[in-house]
Coordinates of C-alpha atoms and ligand atoms in Angstrom, one line a residue:
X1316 CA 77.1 104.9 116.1
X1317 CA 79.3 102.4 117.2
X1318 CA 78.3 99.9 114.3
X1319 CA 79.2 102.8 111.9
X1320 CA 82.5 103.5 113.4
X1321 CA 83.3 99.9 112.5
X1322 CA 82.4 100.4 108.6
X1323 CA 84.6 103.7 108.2
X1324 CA 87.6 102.0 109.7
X1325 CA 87.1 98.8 107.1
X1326 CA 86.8 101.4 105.0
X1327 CA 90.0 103.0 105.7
X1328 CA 91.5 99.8 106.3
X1329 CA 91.4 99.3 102.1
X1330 CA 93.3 102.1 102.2
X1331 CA 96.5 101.3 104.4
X1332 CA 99.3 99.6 102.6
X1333 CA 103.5 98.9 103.3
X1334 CA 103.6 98.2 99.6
X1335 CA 106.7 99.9 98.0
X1336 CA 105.0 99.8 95.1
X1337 CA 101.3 100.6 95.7
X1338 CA 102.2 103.4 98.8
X1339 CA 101.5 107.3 97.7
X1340 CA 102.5 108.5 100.8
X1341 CA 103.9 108.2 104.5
X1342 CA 102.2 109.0 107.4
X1343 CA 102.7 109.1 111.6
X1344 CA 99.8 107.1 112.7
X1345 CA 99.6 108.6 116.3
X1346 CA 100.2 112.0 114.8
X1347 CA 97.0 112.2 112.9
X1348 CA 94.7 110.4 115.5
X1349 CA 95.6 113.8 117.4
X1350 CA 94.2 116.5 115.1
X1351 CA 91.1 116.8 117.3
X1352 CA 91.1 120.4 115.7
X1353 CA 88.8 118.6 112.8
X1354 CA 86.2 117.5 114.7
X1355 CA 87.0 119.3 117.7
X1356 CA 86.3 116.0 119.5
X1357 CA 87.9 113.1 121.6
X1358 CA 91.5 114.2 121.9
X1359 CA 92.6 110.8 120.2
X1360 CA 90.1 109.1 117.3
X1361 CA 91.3 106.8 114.4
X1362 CA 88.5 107.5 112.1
X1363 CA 90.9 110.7 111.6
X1364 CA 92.9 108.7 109.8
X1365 CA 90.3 108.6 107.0
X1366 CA 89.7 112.4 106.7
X1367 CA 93.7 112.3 105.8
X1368 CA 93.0 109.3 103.1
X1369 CA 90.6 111.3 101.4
X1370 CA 92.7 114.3 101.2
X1371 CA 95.0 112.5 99.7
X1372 CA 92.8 110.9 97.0
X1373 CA 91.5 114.1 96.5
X1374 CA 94.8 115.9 96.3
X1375 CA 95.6 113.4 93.1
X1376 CA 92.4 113.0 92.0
X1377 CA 92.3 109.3 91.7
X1378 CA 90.2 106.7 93.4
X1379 CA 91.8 104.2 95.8
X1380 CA 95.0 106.1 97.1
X1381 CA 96.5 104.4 99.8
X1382 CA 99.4 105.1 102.7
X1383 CA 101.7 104.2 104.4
X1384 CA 101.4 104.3 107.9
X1385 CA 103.6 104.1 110.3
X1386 CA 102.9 103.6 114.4
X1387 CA 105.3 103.5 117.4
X1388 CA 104.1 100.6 119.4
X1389 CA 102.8 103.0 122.0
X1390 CA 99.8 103.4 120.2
X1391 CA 98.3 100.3 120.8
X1392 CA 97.9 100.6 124.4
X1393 CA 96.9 104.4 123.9
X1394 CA 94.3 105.0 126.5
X1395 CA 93.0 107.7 124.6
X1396 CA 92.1 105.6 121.9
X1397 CA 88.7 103.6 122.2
X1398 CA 89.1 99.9 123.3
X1399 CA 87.8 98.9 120.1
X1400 CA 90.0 101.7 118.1
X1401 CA 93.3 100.1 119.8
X1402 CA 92.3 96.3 119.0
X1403 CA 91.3 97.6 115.2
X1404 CA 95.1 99.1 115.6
X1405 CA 96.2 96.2 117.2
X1406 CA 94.6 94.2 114.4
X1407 CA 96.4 96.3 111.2
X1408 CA 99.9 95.8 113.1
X1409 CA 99.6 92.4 112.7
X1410 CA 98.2 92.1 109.7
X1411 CA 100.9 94.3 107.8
X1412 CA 98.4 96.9 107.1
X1413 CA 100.4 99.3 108.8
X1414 CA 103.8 99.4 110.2
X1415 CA 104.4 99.6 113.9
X1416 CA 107.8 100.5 115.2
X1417 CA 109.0 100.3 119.3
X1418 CA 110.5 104.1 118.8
X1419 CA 109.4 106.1 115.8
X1420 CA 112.8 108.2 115.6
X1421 CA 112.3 109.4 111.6
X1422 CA 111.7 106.0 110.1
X1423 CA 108.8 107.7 108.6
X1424 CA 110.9 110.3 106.7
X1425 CA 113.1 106.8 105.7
X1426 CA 110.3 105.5 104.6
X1427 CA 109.3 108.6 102.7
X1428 CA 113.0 108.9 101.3
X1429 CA 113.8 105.2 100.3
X1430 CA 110.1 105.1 98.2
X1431 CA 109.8 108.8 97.0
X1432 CA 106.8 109.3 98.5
X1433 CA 105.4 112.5 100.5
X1434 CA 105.3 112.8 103.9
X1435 CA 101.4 113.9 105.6
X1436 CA 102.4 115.6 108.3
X1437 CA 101.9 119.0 110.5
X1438 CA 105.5 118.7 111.7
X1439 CA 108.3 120.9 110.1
X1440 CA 110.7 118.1 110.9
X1441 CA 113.4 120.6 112.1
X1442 CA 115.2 118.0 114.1
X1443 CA 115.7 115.7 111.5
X1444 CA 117.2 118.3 108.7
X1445 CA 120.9 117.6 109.2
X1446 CA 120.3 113.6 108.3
X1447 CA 117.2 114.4 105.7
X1448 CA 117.9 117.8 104.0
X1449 CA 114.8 117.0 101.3
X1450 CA 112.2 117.8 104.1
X1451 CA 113.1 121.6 103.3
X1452 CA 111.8 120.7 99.0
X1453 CA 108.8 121.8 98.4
X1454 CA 106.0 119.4 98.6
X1455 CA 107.4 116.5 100.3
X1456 CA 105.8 118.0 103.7
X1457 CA 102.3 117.7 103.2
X1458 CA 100.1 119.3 105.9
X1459 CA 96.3 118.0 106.8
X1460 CA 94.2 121.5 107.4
X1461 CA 91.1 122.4 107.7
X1462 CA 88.7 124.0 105.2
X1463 CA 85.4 124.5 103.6
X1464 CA 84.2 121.3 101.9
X1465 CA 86.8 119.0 103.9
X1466 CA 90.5 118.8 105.2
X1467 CA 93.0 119.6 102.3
X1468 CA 97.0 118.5 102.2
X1469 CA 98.8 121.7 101.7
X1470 CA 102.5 121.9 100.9
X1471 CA 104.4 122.9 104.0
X1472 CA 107.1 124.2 102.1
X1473 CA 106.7 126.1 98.4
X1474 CA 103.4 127.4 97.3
X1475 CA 101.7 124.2 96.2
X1476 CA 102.9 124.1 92.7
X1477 CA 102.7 121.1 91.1
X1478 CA 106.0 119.2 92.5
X1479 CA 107.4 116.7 90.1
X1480 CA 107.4 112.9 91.1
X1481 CA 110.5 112.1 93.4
X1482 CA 112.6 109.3 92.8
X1483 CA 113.5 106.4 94.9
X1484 CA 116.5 107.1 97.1
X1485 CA 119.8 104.8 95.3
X1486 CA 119.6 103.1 98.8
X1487 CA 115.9 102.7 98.3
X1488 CA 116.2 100.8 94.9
X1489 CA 119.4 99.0 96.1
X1490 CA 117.2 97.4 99.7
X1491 CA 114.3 97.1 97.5
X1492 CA 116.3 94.4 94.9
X1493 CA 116.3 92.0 97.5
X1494 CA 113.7 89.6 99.8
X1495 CA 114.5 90.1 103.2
X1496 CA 114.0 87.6 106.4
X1497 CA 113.7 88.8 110.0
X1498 CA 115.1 85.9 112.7
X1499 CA 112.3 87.2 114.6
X1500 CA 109.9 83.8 114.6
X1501 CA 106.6 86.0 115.0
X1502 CA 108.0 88.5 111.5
X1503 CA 105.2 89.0 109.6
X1504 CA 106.8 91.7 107.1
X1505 CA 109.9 89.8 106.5
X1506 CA 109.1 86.2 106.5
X1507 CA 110.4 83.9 102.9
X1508 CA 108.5 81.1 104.2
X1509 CA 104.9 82.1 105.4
X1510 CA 102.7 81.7 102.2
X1511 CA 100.8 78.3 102.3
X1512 CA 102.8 76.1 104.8
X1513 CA 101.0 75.2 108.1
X1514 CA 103.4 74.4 110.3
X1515 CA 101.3 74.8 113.2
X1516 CA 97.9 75.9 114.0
X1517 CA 98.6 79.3 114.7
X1518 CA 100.9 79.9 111.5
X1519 CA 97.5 79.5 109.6
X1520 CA 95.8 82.4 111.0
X1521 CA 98.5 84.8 110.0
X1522 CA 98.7 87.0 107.3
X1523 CA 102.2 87.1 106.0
X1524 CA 103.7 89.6 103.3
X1525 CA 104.3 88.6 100.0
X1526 CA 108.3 88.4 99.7
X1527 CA 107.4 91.1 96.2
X1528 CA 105.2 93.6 98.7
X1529 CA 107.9 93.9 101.7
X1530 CA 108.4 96.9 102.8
X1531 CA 111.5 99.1 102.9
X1532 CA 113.9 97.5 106.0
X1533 CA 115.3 100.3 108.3
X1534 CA 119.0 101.1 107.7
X1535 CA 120.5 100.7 111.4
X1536 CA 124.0 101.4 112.1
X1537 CA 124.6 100.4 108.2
X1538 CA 122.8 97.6 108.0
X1539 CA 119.4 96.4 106.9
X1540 CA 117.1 96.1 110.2
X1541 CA 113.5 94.8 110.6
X1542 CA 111.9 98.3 111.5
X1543 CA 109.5 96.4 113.8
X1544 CA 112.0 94.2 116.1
X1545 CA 115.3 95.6 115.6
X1546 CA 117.0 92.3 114.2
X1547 CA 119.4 92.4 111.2
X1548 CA 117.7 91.1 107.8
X1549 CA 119.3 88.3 106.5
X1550 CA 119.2 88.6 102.6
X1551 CA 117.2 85.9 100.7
X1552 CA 117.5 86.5 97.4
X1553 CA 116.6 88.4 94.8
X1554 CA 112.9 90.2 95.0
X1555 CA 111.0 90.1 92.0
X1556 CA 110.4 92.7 89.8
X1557 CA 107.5 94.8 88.9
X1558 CA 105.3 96.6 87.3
X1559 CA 102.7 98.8 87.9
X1560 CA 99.4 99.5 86.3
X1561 CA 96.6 101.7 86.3
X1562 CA 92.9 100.9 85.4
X1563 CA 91.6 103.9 83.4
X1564 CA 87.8 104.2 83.1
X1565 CA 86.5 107.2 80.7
X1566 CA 89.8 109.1 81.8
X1567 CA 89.4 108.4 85.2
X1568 CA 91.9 106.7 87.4
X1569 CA 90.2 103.9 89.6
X1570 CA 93.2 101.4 90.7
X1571 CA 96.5 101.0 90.4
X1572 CA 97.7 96.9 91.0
X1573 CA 100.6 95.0 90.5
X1574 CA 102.2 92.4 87.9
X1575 CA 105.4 90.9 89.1
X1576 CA 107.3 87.8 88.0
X1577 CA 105.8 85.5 90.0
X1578 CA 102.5 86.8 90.1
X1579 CA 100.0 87.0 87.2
X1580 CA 96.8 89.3 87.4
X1581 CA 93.4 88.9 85.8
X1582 CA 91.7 92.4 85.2
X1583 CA 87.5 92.0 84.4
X1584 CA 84.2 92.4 86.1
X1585 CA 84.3 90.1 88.6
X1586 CA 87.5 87.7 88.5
X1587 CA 87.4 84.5 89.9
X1588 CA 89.7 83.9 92.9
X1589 CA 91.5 85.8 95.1
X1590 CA 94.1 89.0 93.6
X1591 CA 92.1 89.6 91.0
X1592 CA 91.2 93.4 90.1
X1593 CA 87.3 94.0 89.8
X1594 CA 85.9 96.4 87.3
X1595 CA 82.3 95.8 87.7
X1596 CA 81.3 98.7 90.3
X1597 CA 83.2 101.2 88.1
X1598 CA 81.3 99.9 84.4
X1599 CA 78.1 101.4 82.5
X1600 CA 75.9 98.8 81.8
X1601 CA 76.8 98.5 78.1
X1602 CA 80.6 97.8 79.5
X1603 CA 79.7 95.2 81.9
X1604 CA 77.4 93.0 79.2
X1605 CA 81.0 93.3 76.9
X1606 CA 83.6 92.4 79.9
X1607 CA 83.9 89.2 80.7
X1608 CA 84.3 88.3 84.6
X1609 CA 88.0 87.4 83.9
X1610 CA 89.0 89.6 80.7
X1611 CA 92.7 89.9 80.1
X1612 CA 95.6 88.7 82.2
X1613 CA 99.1 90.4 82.6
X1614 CA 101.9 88.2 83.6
X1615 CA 105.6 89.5 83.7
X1616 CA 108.5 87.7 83.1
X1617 CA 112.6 88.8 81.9
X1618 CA 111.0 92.4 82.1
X1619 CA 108.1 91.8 79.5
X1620 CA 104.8 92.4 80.3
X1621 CA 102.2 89.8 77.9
X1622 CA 98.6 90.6 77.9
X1623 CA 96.4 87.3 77.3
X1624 CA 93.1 87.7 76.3
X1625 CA 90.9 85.5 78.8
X1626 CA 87.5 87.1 77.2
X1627 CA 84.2 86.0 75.3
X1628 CA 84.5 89.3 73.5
X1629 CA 87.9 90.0 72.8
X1630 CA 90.3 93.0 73.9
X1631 CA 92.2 95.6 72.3
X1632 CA 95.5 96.5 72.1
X1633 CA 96.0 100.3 71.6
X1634 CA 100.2 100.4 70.4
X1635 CA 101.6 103.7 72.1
X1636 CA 97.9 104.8 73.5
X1637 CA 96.7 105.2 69.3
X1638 CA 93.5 106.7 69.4
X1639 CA 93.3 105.4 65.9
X1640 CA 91.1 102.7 65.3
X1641 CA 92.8 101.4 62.3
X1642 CA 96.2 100.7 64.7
X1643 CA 93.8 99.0 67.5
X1644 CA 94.8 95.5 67.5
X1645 CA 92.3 93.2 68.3
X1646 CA 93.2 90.1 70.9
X1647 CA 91.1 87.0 70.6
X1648 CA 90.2 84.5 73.3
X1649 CA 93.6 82.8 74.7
X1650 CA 95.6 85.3 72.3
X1651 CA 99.0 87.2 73.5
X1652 CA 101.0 89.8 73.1
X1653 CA 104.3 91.4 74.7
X1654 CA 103.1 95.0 76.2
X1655 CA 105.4 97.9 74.8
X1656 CA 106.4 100.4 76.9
X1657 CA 102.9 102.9 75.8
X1658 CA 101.0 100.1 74.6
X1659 CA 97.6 100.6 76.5
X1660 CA 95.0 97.8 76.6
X1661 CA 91.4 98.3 76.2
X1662 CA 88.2 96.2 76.9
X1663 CA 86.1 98.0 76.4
X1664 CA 85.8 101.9 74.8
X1665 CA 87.4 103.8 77.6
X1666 CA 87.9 101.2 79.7
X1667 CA 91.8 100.9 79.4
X1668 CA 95.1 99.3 81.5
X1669 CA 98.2 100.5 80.9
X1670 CA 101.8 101.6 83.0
X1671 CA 100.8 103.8 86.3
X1672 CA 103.5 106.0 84.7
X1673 CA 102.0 106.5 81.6
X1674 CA 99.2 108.7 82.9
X1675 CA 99.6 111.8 85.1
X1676 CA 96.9 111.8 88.2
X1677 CA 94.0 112.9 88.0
X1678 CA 90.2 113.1 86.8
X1679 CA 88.6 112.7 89.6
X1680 CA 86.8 115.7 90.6
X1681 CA 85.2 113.9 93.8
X1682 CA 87.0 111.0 94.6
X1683 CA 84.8 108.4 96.3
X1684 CA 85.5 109.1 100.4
X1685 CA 85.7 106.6 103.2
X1686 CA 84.0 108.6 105.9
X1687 CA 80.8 107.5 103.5
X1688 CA 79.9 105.6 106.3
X1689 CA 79.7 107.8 108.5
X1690 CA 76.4 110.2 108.0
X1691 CA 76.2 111.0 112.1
X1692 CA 79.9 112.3 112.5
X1693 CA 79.6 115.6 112.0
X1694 CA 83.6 116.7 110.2
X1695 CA 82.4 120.2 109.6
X1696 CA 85.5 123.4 109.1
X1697 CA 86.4 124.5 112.9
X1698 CA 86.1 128.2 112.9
X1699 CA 90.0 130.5 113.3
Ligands
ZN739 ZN1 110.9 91.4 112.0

């Protein structure tokens, strides 16, 4: 039991992100360890977390969503959790996986309001309405309940239309331009100078946050705050920009990643080396004999996307997603090309890459779940 507790919360742990640009949506941490209403078990369990993750994914109908979560510090000593529960929470706080906060106050609905993103929670928000009128929209309150076949999300306000993508807030965009640095020494969210110099033993152990994935600071008294120890952000410079892509497999979405200046990505089977994105689990046999381990690389730079062809077989450029084969241009081995905006590349038939934005959500009918691992835990509808 135990040993399988351990899988679903690695499993979940794939799942948790402070990525502006990877994040689909913002969550309480110690909020939805409480919904003992879905198992009607222990009054505090983490695996809860991952009935919410797959609602999500299958809300959009894409593989691999993942949140934002955010914790107040509490948490961690939360008696209610398991021993192991609060080290694995203990663990994702330190790691950057999630966010933990000394008072959560609304810097979840900041979050949510600087990125765009929805907010999973059973909360109306009421006392937050004055400084965050937006949580009375439709859809940007998005409510874990139970029901046959699983917990769905369900809009807390509105009928659940289909709510159109929210933009990031002006402030959002403007704190998001920069790379920020916490004075804090221990900072491992807003640190310029973590990657790759070991200082001291202990330095090497950490996992610090790319200056391009930081997350959103907190805006305190008018000023850009490390949400985790309440010092001022000193600004350090200009944060790369980005783009982000989706891998698109027979119509299905299966991963978003992202390209940035400073960062290129190799998309194929099995690339070599860390921050690569693997196709292999997702390919028909056919595909993965034509995809080369490495297959095409997408670097950035002055706001132009280049595809390189890294391949034995070649990969295809499709200009404005062209369906017809007689436009498909053909990329040889250490060829290039600048990405237009619709451009979408393929390795293989229906294996394609191209802008998240390009493509709507969707096409999943079953998107795969985290609680996989879990075959004894028994997350059945609670009867009303
Ligand atoms: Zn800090």
């Amino acid at each position: 039991m135990r040993f399988e507790v351990s899988k679903v919360l690695d499993a979940i742990e794939v799942r948790l992100t402070t990525d502006p640009a990877l994040a689909r949506a913002v969550v309480d941490l110690s909020e939805v360890v409480r919904y003992a209403d879905l198992d009607g078990g222990r009054p505090a369990s983490l695996v809860r977390l991952g009935l919410l993750v797959d609602a999500l994914g299958r809300l959009v109908a894409e593989e691999n969503v993942p949140v934002y979560a955010v914790a107040p510090r509490g948490l961690i000593s939360d008696t209610d959790l398991t021993s192991n529960e609060r080290m694995v929470v203990r663990r994702w706080a330190d790691d950057g996986k999630i966010e933990v906060v000394p008072q959560l106050d609304d810097r979840v609905l900041e979050v949510a309001e600087m990125l765009g993103l929805p907010v999973l929670t059973r909360d109306r928000e009421d006392r937050f309405r004055d400084r965050r009128p937006w949580v009375s929209d439709p859809g940007r309150l998005l409510a874990l309940v139970s029901n046959q076949g699983g917990p769905v999300l369900v809009p807390r306000v509105g009928r659940g239309e289909v709510t159109p993508p929210v933009p990031r807030s002006p402030l959002g965009e403007r704190l998001l331009a920069r790379i920020w640095s916490c004075p804090a020494p221990n900072c491992t969210s807003y640190s310029t100078s973590g990657t790759g110099e070991a200082d001291s033993f202990f330095s090497d152990m950490r996992t610090f946050t790319s200056p391009v994935s930081q997350p959103p600071p907190a805006l305190r008294a008018g000023a850009p705050t490390c949400p985790r120890h309440g010092e001022r952000l000193k600004d350090a410079g200009a944060r790369p920009t980005t783009e982000v892509f989706s891998v698109r497999i027979d119509g299905v979405i299966r991963q978003r990643f992202v390209v940035s200046d400073d960062q290129p990505v190799v998309v194929g089977r099995a690339p070599e080396g860390g921050g690569g994105v693997m196709l292999g689990q997702w390919l028909t046999d056919d595909a993965r004999k034509w995809i080369s381990r490495g297959h095409a690389q997408f670097s950035l730079r002055a706001g132009e996307v280049t595809v390189t062809d890294v391949s034995t077989n070649g990969s295809g450029i499709r200009p404005g997603g062209s369906l017809d084969d007689d436009a498909r241009i053909t990329l040889k081995r250490d060829e290039s090309r600048v990405l237009a905006a619709e451009d979408v590349v393929e390795l293989y038939a229906g294996v394609n890459i191209g802008r998240s934005k390009l493509w709507s959500t969707g096409g999943v009918v079953q998107p795969e779940s985290v609680m996989a691992e879990a075959p004894t835990m028994a997350f059945r509808p609670v009867g009303r």
